[in-house]
Coordinates of C-alpha atoms in Angstrom, one line a residue:
X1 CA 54.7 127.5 88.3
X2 CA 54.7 125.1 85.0
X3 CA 53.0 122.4 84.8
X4 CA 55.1 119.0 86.1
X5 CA 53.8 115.3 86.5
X6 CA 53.7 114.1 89.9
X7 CA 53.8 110.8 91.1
X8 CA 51.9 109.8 94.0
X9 CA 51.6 106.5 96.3
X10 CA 49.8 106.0 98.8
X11 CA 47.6 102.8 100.1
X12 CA 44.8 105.1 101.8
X13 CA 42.4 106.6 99.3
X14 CA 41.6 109.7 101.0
X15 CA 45.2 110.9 101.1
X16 CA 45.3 110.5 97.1
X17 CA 42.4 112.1 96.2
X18 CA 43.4 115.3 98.6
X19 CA 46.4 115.1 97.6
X20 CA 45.3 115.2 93.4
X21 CA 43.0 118.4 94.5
X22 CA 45.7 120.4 95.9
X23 CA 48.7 119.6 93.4
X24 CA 45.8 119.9 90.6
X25 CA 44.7 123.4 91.7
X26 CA 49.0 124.6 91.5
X27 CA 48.3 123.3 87.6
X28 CA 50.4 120.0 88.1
X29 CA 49.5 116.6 86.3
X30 CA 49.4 113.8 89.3
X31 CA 49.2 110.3 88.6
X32 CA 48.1 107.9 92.1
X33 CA 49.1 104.5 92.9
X34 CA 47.9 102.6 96.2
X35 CA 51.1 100.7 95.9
X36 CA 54.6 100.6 95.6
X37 CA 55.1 98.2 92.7
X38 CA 52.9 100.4 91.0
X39 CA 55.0 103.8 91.5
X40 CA 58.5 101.9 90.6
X41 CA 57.0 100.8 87.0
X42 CA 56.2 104.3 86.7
X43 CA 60.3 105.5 87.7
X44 CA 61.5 103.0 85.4
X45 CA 59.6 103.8 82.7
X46 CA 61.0 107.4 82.8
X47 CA 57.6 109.0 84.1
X48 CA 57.1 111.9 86.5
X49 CA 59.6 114.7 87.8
X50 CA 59.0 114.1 91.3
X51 CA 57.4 111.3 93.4
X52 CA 55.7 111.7 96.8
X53 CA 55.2 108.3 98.5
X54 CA 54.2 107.3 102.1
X55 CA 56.4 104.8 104.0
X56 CA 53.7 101.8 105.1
X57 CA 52.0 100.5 101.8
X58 CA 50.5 96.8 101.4
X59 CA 53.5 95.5 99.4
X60 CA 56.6 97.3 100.0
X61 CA 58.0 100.5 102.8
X62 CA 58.4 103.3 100.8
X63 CA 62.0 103.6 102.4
X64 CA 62.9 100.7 100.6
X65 CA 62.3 102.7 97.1
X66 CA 65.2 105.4 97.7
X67 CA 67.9 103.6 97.2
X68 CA 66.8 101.6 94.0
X69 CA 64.9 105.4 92.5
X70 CA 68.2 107.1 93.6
X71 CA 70.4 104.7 91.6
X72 CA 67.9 104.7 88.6
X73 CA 67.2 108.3 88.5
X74 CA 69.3 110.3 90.6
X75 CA 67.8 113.5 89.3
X76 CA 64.3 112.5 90.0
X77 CA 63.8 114.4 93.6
X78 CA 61.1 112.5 96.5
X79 CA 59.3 113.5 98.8
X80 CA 58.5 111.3 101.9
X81 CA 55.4 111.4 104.0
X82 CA 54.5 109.1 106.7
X83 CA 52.6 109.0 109.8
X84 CA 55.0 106.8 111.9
X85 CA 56.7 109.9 113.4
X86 CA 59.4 109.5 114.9
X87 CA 63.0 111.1 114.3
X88 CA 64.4 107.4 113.2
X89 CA 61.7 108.0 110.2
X90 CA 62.5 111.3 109.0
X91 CA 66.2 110.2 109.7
X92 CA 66.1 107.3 107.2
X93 CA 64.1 109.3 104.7
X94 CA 66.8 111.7 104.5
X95 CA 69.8 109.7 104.6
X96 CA 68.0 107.1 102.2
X97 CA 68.1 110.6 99.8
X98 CA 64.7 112.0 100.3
X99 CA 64.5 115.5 99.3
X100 CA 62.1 116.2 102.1
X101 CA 59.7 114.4 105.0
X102 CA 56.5 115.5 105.9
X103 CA 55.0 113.9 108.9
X104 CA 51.1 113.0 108.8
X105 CA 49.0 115.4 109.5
X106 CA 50.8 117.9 107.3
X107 CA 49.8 121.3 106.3
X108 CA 48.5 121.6 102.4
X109 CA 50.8 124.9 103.2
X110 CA 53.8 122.7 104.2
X111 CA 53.3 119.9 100.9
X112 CA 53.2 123.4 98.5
X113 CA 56.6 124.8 99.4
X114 CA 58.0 121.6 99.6
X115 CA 56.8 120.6 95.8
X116 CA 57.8 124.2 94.8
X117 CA 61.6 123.2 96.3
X118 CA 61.5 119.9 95.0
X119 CA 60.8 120.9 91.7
X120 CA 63.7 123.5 91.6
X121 CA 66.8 122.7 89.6
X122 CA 69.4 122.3 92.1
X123 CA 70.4 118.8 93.0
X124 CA 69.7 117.6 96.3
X125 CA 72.7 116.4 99.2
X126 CA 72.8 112.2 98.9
X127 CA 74.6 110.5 102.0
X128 CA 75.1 106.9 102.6
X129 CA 72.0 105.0 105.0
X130 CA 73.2 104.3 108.5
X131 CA 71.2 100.7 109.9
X132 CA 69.5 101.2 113.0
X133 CA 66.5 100.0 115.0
X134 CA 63.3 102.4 116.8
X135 CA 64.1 101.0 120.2
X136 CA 68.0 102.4 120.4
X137 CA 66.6 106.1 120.0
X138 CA 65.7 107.7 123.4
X139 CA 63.9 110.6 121.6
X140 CA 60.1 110.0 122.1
X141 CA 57.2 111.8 121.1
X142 CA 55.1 112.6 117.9
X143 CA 53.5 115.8 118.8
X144 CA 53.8 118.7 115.8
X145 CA 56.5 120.4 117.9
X146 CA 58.9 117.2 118.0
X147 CA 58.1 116.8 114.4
X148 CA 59.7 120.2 113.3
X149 CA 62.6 119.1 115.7
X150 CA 63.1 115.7 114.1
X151 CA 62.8 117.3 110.6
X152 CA 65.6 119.9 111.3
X153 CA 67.4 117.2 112.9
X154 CA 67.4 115.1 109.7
X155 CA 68.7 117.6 107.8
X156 CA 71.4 118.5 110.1
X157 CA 72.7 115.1 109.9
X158 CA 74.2 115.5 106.9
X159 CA 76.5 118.5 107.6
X160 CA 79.2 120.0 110.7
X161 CA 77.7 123.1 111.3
X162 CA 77.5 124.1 115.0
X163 CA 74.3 124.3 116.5
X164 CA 72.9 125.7 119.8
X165 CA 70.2 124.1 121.6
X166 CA 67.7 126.0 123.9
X167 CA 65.2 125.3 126.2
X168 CA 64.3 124.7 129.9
X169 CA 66.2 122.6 132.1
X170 CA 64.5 118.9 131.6
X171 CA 63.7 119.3 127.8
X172 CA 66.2 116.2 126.9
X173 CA 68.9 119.1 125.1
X174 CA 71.6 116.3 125.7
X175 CA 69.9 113.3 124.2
X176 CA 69.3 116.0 121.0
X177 CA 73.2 116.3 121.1
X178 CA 73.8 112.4 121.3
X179 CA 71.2 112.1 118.6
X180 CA 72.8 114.5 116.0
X181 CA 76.4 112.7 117.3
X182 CA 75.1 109.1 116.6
X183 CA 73.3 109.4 113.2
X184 CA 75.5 112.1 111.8
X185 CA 78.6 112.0 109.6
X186 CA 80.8 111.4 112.8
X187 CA 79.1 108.9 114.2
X188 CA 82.4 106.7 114.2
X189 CA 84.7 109.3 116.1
X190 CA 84.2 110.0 120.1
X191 CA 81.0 111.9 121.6
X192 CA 82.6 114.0 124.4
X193 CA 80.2 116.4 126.9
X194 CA 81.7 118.8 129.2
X195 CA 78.7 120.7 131.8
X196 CA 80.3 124.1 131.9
X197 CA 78.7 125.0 135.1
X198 CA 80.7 121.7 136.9
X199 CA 84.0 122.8 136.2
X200 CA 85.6 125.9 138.8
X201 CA 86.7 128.8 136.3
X202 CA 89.8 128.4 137.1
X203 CA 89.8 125.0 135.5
X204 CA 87.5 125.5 132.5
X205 CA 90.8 126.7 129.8
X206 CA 92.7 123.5 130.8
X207 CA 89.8 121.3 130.7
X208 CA 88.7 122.2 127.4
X209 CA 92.4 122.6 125.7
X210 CA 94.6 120.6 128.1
X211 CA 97.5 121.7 130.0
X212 CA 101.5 121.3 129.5
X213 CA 103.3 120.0 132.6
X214 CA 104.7 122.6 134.7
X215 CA 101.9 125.6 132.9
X216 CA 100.8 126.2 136.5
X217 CA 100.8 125.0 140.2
X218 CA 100.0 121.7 140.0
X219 CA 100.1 120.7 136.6
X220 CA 103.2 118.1 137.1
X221 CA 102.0 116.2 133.9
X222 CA 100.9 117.4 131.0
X223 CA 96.6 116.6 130.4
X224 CA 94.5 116.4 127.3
X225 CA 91.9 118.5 127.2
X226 CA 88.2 118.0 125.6
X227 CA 89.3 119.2 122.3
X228 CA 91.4 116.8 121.9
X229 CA 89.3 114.1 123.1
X230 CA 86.9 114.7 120.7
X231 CA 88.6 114.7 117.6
X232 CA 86.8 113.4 114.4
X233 CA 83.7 113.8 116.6
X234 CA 81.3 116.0 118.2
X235 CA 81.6 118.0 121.4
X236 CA 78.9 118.4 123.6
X237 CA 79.1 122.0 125.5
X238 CA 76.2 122.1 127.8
X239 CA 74.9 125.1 130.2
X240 CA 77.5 127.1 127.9
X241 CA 75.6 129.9 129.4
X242 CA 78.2 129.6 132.5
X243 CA 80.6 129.7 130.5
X244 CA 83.2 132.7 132.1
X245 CA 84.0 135.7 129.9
X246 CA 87.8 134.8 129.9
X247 CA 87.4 131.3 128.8
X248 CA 84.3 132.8 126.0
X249 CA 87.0 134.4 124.5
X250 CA 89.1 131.4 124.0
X251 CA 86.5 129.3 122.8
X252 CA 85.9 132.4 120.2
X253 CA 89.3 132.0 119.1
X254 CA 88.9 128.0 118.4
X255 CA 85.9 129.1 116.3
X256 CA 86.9 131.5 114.1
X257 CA 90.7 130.1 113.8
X258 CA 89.8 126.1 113.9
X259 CA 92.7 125.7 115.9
X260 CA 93.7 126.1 119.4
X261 CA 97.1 125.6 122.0
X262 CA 97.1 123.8 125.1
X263 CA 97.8 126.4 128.0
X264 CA 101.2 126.8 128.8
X265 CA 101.2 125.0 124.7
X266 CA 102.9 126.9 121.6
X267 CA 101.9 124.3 118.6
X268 CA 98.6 124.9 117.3
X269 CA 96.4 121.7 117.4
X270 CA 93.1 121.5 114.5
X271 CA 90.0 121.6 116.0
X272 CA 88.5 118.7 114.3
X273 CA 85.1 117.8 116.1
X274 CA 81.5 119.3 115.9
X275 CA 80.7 121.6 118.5
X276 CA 76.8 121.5 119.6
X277 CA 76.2 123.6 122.9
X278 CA 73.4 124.1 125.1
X279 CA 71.9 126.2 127.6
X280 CA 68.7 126.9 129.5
X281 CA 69.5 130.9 129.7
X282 CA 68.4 133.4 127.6
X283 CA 71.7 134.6 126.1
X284 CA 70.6 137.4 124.5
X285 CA 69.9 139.2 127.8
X286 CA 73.2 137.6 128.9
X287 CA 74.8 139.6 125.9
X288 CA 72.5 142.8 126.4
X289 CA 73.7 142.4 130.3
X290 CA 77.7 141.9 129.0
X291 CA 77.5 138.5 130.9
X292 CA 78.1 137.1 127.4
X293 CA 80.3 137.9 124.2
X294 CA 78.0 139.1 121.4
X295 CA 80.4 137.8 118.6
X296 CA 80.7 134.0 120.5
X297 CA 77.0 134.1 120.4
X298 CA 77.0 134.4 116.6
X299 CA 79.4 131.7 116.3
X300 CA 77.9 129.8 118.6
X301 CA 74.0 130.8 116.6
X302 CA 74.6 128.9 113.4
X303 CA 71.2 126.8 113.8
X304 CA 69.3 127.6 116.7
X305 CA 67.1 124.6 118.0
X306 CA 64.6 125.4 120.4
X307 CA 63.2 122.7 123.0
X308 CA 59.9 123.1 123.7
X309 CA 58.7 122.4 127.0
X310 CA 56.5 119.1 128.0
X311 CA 53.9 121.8 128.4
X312 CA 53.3 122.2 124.4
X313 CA 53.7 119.0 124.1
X314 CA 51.3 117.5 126.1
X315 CA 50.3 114.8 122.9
X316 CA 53.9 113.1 124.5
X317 CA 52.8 112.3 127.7
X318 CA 51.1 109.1 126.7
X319 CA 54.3 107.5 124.9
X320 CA 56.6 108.9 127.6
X321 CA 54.9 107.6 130.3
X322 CA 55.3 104.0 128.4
X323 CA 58.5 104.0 127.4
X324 CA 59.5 104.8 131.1
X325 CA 57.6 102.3 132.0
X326 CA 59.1 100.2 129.7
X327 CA 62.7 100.9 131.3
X328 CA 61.7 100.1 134.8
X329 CA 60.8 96.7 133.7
X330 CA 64.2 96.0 131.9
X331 CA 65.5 97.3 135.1
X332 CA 64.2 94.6 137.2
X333 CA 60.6 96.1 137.6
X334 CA 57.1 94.6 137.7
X335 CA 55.1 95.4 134.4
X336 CA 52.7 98.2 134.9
X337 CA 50.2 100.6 133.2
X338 CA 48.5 103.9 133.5
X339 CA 45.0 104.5 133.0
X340 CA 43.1 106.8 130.8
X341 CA 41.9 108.7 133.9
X342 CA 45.8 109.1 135.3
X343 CA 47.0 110.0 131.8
X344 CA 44.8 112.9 131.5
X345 CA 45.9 114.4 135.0
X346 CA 48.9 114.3 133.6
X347 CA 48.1 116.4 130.9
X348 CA 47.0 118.7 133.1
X349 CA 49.8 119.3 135.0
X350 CA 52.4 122.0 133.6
X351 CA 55.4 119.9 134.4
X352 CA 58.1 123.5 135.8
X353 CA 60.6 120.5 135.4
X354 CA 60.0 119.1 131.5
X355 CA 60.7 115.3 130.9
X356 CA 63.0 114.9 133.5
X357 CA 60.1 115.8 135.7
X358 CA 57.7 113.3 134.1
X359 CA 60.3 110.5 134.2
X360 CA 61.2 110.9 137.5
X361 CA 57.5 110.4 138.6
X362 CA 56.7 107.2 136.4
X363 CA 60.0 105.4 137.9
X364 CA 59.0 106.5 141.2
X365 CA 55.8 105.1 140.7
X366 CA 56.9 101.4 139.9
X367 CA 58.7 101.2 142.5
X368 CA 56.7 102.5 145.5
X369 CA 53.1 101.2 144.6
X370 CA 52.5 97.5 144.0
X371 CA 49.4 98.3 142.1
X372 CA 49.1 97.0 138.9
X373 CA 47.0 99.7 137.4
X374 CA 48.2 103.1 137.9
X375 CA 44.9 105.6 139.0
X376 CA 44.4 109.2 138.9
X377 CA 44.2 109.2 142.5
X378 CA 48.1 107.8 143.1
X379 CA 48.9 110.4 140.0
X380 CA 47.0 112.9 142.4
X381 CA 49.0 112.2 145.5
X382 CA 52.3 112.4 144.0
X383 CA 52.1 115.7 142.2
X384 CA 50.3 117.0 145.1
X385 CA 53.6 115.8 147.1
X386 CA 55.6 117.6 144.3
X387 CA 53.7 120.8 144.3
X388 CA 54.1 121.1 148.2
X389 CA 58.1 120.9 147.9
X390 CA 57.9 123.4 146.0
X391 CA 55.8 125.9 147.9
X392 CA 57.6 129.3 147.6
X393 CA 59.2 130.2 150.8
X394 CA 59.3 127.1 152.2
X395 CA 63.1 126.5 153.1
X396 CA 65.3 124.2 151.6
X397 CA 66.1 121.0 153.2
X398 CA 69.8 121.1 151.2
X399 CA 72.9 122.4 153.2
X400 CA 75.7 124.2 152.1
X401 CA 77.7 121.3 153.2
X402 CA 75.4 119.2 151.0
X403 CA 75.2 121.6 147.9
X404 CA 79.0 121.5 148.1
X405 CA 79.1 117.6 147.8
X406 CA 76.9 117.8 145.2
X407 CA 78.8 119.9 143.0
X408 CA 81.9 118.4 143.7
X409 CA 80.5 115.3 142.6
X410 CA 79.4 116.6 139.1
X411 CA 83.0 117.8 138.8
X412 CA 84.2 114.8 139.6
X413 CA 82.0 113.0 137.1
X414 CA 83.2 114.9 134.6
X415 CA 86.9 113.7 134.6
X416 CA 86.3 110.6 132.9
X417 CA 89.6 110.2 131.4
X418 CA 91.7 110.8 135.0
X419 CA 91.7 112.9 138.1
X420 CA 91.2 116.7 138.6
X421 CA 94.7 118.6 138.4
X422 CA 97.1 119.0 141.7
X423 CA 96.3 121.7 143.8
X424 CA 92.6 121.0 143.9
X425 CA 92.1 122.1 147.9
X426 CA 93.2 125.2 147.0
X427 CA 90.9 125.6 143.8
X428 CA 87.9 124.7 145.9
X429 CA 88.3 127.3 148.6
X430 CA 88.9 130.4 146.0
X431 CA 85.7 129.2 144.3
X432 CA 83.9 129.4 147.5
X433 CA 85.9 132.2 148.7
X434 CA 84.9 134.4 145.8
X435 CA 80.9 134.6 145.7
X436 CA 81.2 134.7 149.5
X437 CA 83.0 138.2 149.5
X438 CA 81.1 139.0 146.8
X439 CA 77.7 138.9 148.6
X440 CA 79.2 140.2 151.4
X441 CA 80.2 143.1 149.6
X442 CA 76.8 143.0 148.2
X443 CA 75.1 143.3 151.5
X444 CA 76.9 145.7 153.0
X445 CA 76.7 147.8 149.7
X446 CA 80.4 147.8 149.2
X447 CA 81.3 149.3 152.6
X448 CA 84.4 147.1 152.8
X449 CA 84.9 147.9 156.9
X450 CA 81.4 146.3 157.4
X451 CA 81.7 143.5 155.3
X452 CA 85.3 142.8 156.9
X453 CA 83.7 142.6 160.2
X454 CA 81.1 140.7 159.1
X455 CA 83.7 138.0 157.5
X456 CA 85.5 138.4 160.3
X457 CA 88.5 139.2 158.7
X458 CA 91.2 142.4 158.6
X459 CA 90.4 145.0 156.5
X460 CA 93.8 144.7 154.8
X461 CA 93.1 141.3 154.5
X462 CA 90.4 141.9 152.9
X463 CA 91.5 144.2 150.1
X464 CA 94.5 141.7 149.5
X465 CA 91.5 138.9 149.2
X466 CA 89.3 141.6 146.6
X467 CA 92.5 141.8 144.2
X468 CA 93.8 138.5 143.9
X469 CA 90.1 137.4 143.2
X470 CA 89.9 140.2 141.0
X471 CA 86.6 140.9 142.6
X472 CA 84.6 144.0 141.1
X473 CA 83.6 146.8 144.5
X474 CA 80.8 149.3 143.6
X475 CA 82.8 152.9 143.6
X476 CA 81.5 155.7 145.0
X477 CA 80.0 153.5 148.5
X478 CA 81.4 153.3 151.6

């Protein structure tokens, strides 16, 4: 690599002098400033082909720099470093016009291939700052593994391109969505989330597209769909994993075409939004199994984001646990803390339901126990209460009636803009009816007589009920 001057600012001595060893030894010239006047003499006097500064120093944030370097020199790339890691950082740095963000502790590893791309020829992406404050971001956590997702997250800012988010249920893949929505380029247009598992398959083309009155039973006005809602922003497609193979193959079309028709529609309508989905399956074995379309996974694959589980992240726990705190007080709560000796049980647990998990605990918590000063042993009691629901084979307390309710009132939640279409009884019962004869079939190992007298139903019946619902029977078993 030939040799280059580097500028570098930074108030705490040991991170300059480490910093001078390791550019030194890739045969570069550094220069070291404890302060940001310092480094800004330096850019307007011409010096240096690339700065690296941190954000905190005694007489200026680094943050404040970009704009004024970028204006002066807007050839002259910087790299930001800082050890207030949170995504708002790495956020600003990037929008400010950063080339890069690396969060303290960084890898010697990670500064080289960032100085070796900095120092390239092409010009780096510039977009306008977006204000903002720490406390509106819901994203918490500084542990290495939410730093690689707030540094990919940065950079996605900054462009449209669809990404997928993966991860276990409880790993916060919607507040990632809202995040990408609210300090991206379409921040000003709608954020729109549809769950796929919510809606009944025989809704999911019109909720997604909208419907033209009189395009099927029921439709007796005509409905926007998500698409539509959603134009000039982002759509959110969670649990796309559920998604039905006749409604993937729509949703391929809208990709690879940018347009799409309402059903029962004949204008095509631009798809102008962001699509971000998300799922807590593993859709390559959904592909390998033919449960999902190979070529909608690709679309669908443009930047993979993985979640990682509270579990490998367990550096979190401490800052989650206040900042849930924190929200129970604004919610009419009495202040509380947890001790050292309660945090570190928590650490210990493995948390099968993420951050959802952990929050749901902490609120319970300050509600239930007037204690001021939260102990290992209450932290104790309640995961011992937690693990002991969920003993295998112990029998639900949920019944179908209440499972029913339940997801009937996640579809309703998700008609924001108006009510479910007409003929909604009917809907309901083929949704039901159809894994019911399924399993039935299932259990009987597709001897149709047996599973008709175990329904209860005529035989003929039966097969009428197997076709309309289009129901798959294993050949060859009686």
């Amino acid at each position: 690599m030939a040799a280059n001057t580097i500028l570098v600012a930074d108030d705490d001595r040991a991170i300059r002098t480490v910093l001078t060893e390791a550019l030194g030894r890739l045969g570069h010239q550094v220069r070291t400033a404890g302060d940001a006047a310092t480094l800004w003499r330096w850019v307007k006097d011409g010096a240096g082909d690339l700065v690296i500064t941190d954000v905190v120093m005694p007489d200026e944030n680094g943050l404040d720099l970009l704009p004024r370097i970028r204006k002066l020199r807007p050839d002259l790339r910087v790299i930001v470093m800082s050890a207030r890691n949170t995504l708002l950082t790495a956020v600003k740095a990037t929008e400010g016009g950063a080339f890069d963000y690396l969060a303290k502790p960084f890898d010697l590893g990670d500064l080289r291939n960032a100085v070796e791309r900095a120092l390239s020829r092409s010009k780096p992406t510039l977009v306008v700052a977006k204000p903002g404050d720490e406390e509106a971001l819901p994203i918490v956590g500084r542990s290495p593994a939410m730093q690689e997702i707030y540094r990919l997250l940065a950079r996605l800012m900054t462009s449209d391109l669809t990404v997928l988010l993966t991860g276990e249920s409880g790993t916060g893949k919607e507040l990632i969505a809202r995040a990408l929505h609210d300090y991206g380029r379409r921040r000003k247009g709608p954020f729109v989330a549809v769950n796929m598992a919510a809606i009944p398959r025989d809704l999911i083309e019109s909720d997604l597209f909208g419907h033209e009155r009189g395009s099927f039973t029921g439709a007796i006005n005509k409905a926007t769909g998500r698409f539509e809602q959603a134009a000039g922003g982002t759509l959110f497609l969670d649990e796309i994993g559920d998604m039905p193979l006749e409604a993937q193959t729509r949703l391929l079309r809208v990709l690879q075409e940018g347009e799409f028709t309402t059903v029962g529609g004949r204008e095509a309508i631009r798809a102008d939004l962001r699509i971000v989905a998300a799922t807590h399956r593993d859709l390559r074995e959904q592909v390998r199994r033919g449960q999902f379309r190979e070529d909608l996974y690709y679309r669908l694959n443009v930047v993979p984001l993985r979640l990682p589980p509270l579990r490998e992240r367990i550096e979190d726990i401490p800052d989650l646990v206040r900042h849930f705190l924190n929200r129970a007080t604004e919610e009419g709560g009495s202040a509380k803390m947890f001790d050292a000796a309660s945090i570190e049980r928590l650490q210990r647990y493995e948390w099968p339901g993420n951050v959802r998990e952990l929050e749901n605990l902490v609120r319970r918590v300050a509600v239930i126990y007037g204690e001021d000063v939260i102990g290992a042993d209450i932290v104790a009691r309640e995961l011992a209460a937690i693990a002991s629901a969920a003993t295998p084979g112990k029998p639900t307390s949920e019944s179908l009636a209440t499972a029913a309710e339940r997801h009937l009132r996640d579809y309703f939640a998700a008609h924001t803009h108006g009510l479910p279409a007409r003929g909604l009884y009917d809907r309901v019962l083929r949704e039901i009816e159809r894994p019911l004869i399924q399993l039935s079939l299932e259990a009987t190992r597709g001897n149709q007589i047996r599973a008709a007298e175990m329904l209860g139903l005529n035989r003929n019946t039966l097969r009428k009920k197997i076709r309309e619902l289009d129901i798959s029977v294993l050949r060859g078993l009686k």
